[in-house]
Amino acid sequence: MSSKLNIGVVGIGRMGQRHALNILHRVPRARLLCVCSPAPHEIEWAQQQLQPEGVQVFADFDEMIATPGLQAVVIASSTHLHVMHTLAAMERGLHVLCEKPISTDAKVLESLIERTKTTPTTRLMVAFVRRFEKNYTDARSKIASGVIGQPLVIRSQGTEKLDKTGYFIDYARVSGGIFLDTVIHDIDLTLSFFGDDMVPKSCYATGLISHHHEMAEFHDVDNAVGVVEFWDGRIAHYYHSRTTLHGYDNCTEIVGTEGKIGINLIPTVNKVQVSGANGIVCEAFPSWMDQYQEAFVAEMDAFAEAILDGKELPLKLEAALTGLKIARALQDSVVSGKKIEFHENGERK
């Protein structure tokens, strides 16, 4: 295999643009061969930013994945297109890194897992970028070394800056819901700290709408809390808000039998503090993309390395399936108000 992995990016909205620029400029073992999008404004961006660097730009997905020399694709299209794009790429023998969730239906993901078993040379990874953020990586290493004993309880939260432009509502309508769209990252972190083989026992969620009242039309909320109990007795607690004013805030605490680890408990974009009449002020990250910009590079580095060197992918599809089942149950719970229970094999009762 070549020393660089030839990659195409499917969908060049904000997420796809970040992936494309990282591959082009910051991932030594990857080469950006092509991109595609049906959206004229995204095509225009690619023609201005990528085409001068020799990147081929397509409006048609099928044409793009037929590009000679293409080895892998990053799928950053809308969630409802993930499965279709993933299957089509795998049919052509291309490796796939797909943004989460690859599907909002656990049965569909189960079928994809079976599909990868029949074609082991074609590899599929679901992108959970927080696993690659340096602070979370360090915390995971410390937990594995036994610094806090056995981890018992996880509290993880994220808050996004309030968007009043109308963009968020259009996005939220097709996102699958607050738990499937964003809390699923916290669920994946839980599995990374507790163990990818964790089995949920029950979960309960509740939420409210404080600003985005249009969300009632599609049974979603802009602030939500969820609690998950696992069969071994451990517990995870999640909170997410899409209406904060200060900026993006993602923090996690892991409580163990012999101590506690906190990650980003005071969110700051840098170490500058301004002291004055308003007290001591620190700036927060504007968005999740700003907080995890380095993690996106590390994620792509790890994906390219695994493919080129024949190593195990850093995320197991089975863990993504468990996370999806939990997120789906929490989303259903926030709508129904009912507790969701699971059998010991991880299937819902």
Short mmCIF file of C-alpha atoms in Angstrom, two decimals, residues 130 136 143 148 151-159 183 185-187 189-190 193-194 224-228 230 234-240 249-256 260-267:
data_model
loop_
_atom_site.label_atom_id
_atom_site.label_comp_id
_atom_site.label_asym_id
_atom_site.label_seq_id
_atom_site.Cartn_x
_atom_site.Cartn_y
_atom_site.Cartn_z
CA ARG A 130 -13.79 13.23 21.90
CA TYR A 136 -9.73 12.70 27.60
CA ILE A 143 -8.04 5.43 34.90
CA ILE A 148 -8.89 6.49 41.06
CA PRO A 151 -14.61 4.10 38.21
CA LEU A 152 -18.17 4.08 39.56
CA VAL A 153 -20.08 7.15 38.39
CA ILE A 154 -19.65 9.44 35.39
CA ARG A 155 -21.16 12.89 35.03
CA SER A 156 -20.75 14.42 31.61
CA GLN A 157 -22.30 17.54 30.16
CA GLY A 158 -22.21 19.76 27.14
CA THR A 159 -23.72 23.18 26.52
CA VAL A 183 -25.29 13.31 24.05
CA HIS A 185 -20.68 11.65 22.45
CA ASP A 186 -20.94 11.60 26.25
CA ILE A 187 -22.32 8.06 26.08
CA LEU A 189 -16.99 8.62 26.55
CA THR A 190 -18.72 6.60 29.25
CA PHE A 193 -13.90 4.99 30.60
CA PHE A 194 -16.03 2.13 31.94
CA ALA A 224 -32.12 17.49 28.65
CA VAL A 225 -30.95 15.26 31.49
CA GLY A 226 -30.44 11.51 31.22
CA VAL A 227 -29.38 8.81 33.67
CA VAL A 228 -28.14 5.34 32.72
CA PHE A 230 -25.49 -0.49 33.90
CA ARG A 234 -22.28 1.68 37.67
CA ILE A 235 -24.10 4.87 36.73
CA ALA A 236 -23.79 7.65 34.14
CA HIS A 237 -25.46 11.06 34.33
CA TYR A 238 -25.74 13.40 31.33
CA TYR A 239 -26.84 17.00 30.90
CA HIS A 240 -26.96 18.89 27.62
CA ASP A 249 -18.86 23.97 27.58
CA ASN A 250 -18.11 20.26 27.68
CA CYS A 251 -16.91 18.78 30.97
CA THR A 252 -16.75 15.33 32.52
CA GLU A 253 -16.18 13.90 36.00
CA ILE A 254 -15.36 10.27 36.75
CA VAL A 255 -15.76 9.24 40.40
CA GLY A 256 -13.91 6.11 41.50
CA LYS A 260 -12.01 11.45 41.12
CA ILE A 261 -10.92 12.82 37.77
CA GLY A 262 -12.32 16.05 36.36
CA ILE A 263 -11.89 17.12 32.74
CA ASN A 264 -12.45 20.71 31.58
CA LEU A 265 -14.56 21.57 34.63
CA ILE A 266 -13.88 25.26 33.99
CA PRO A 267 -14.06 25.69 30.21
#
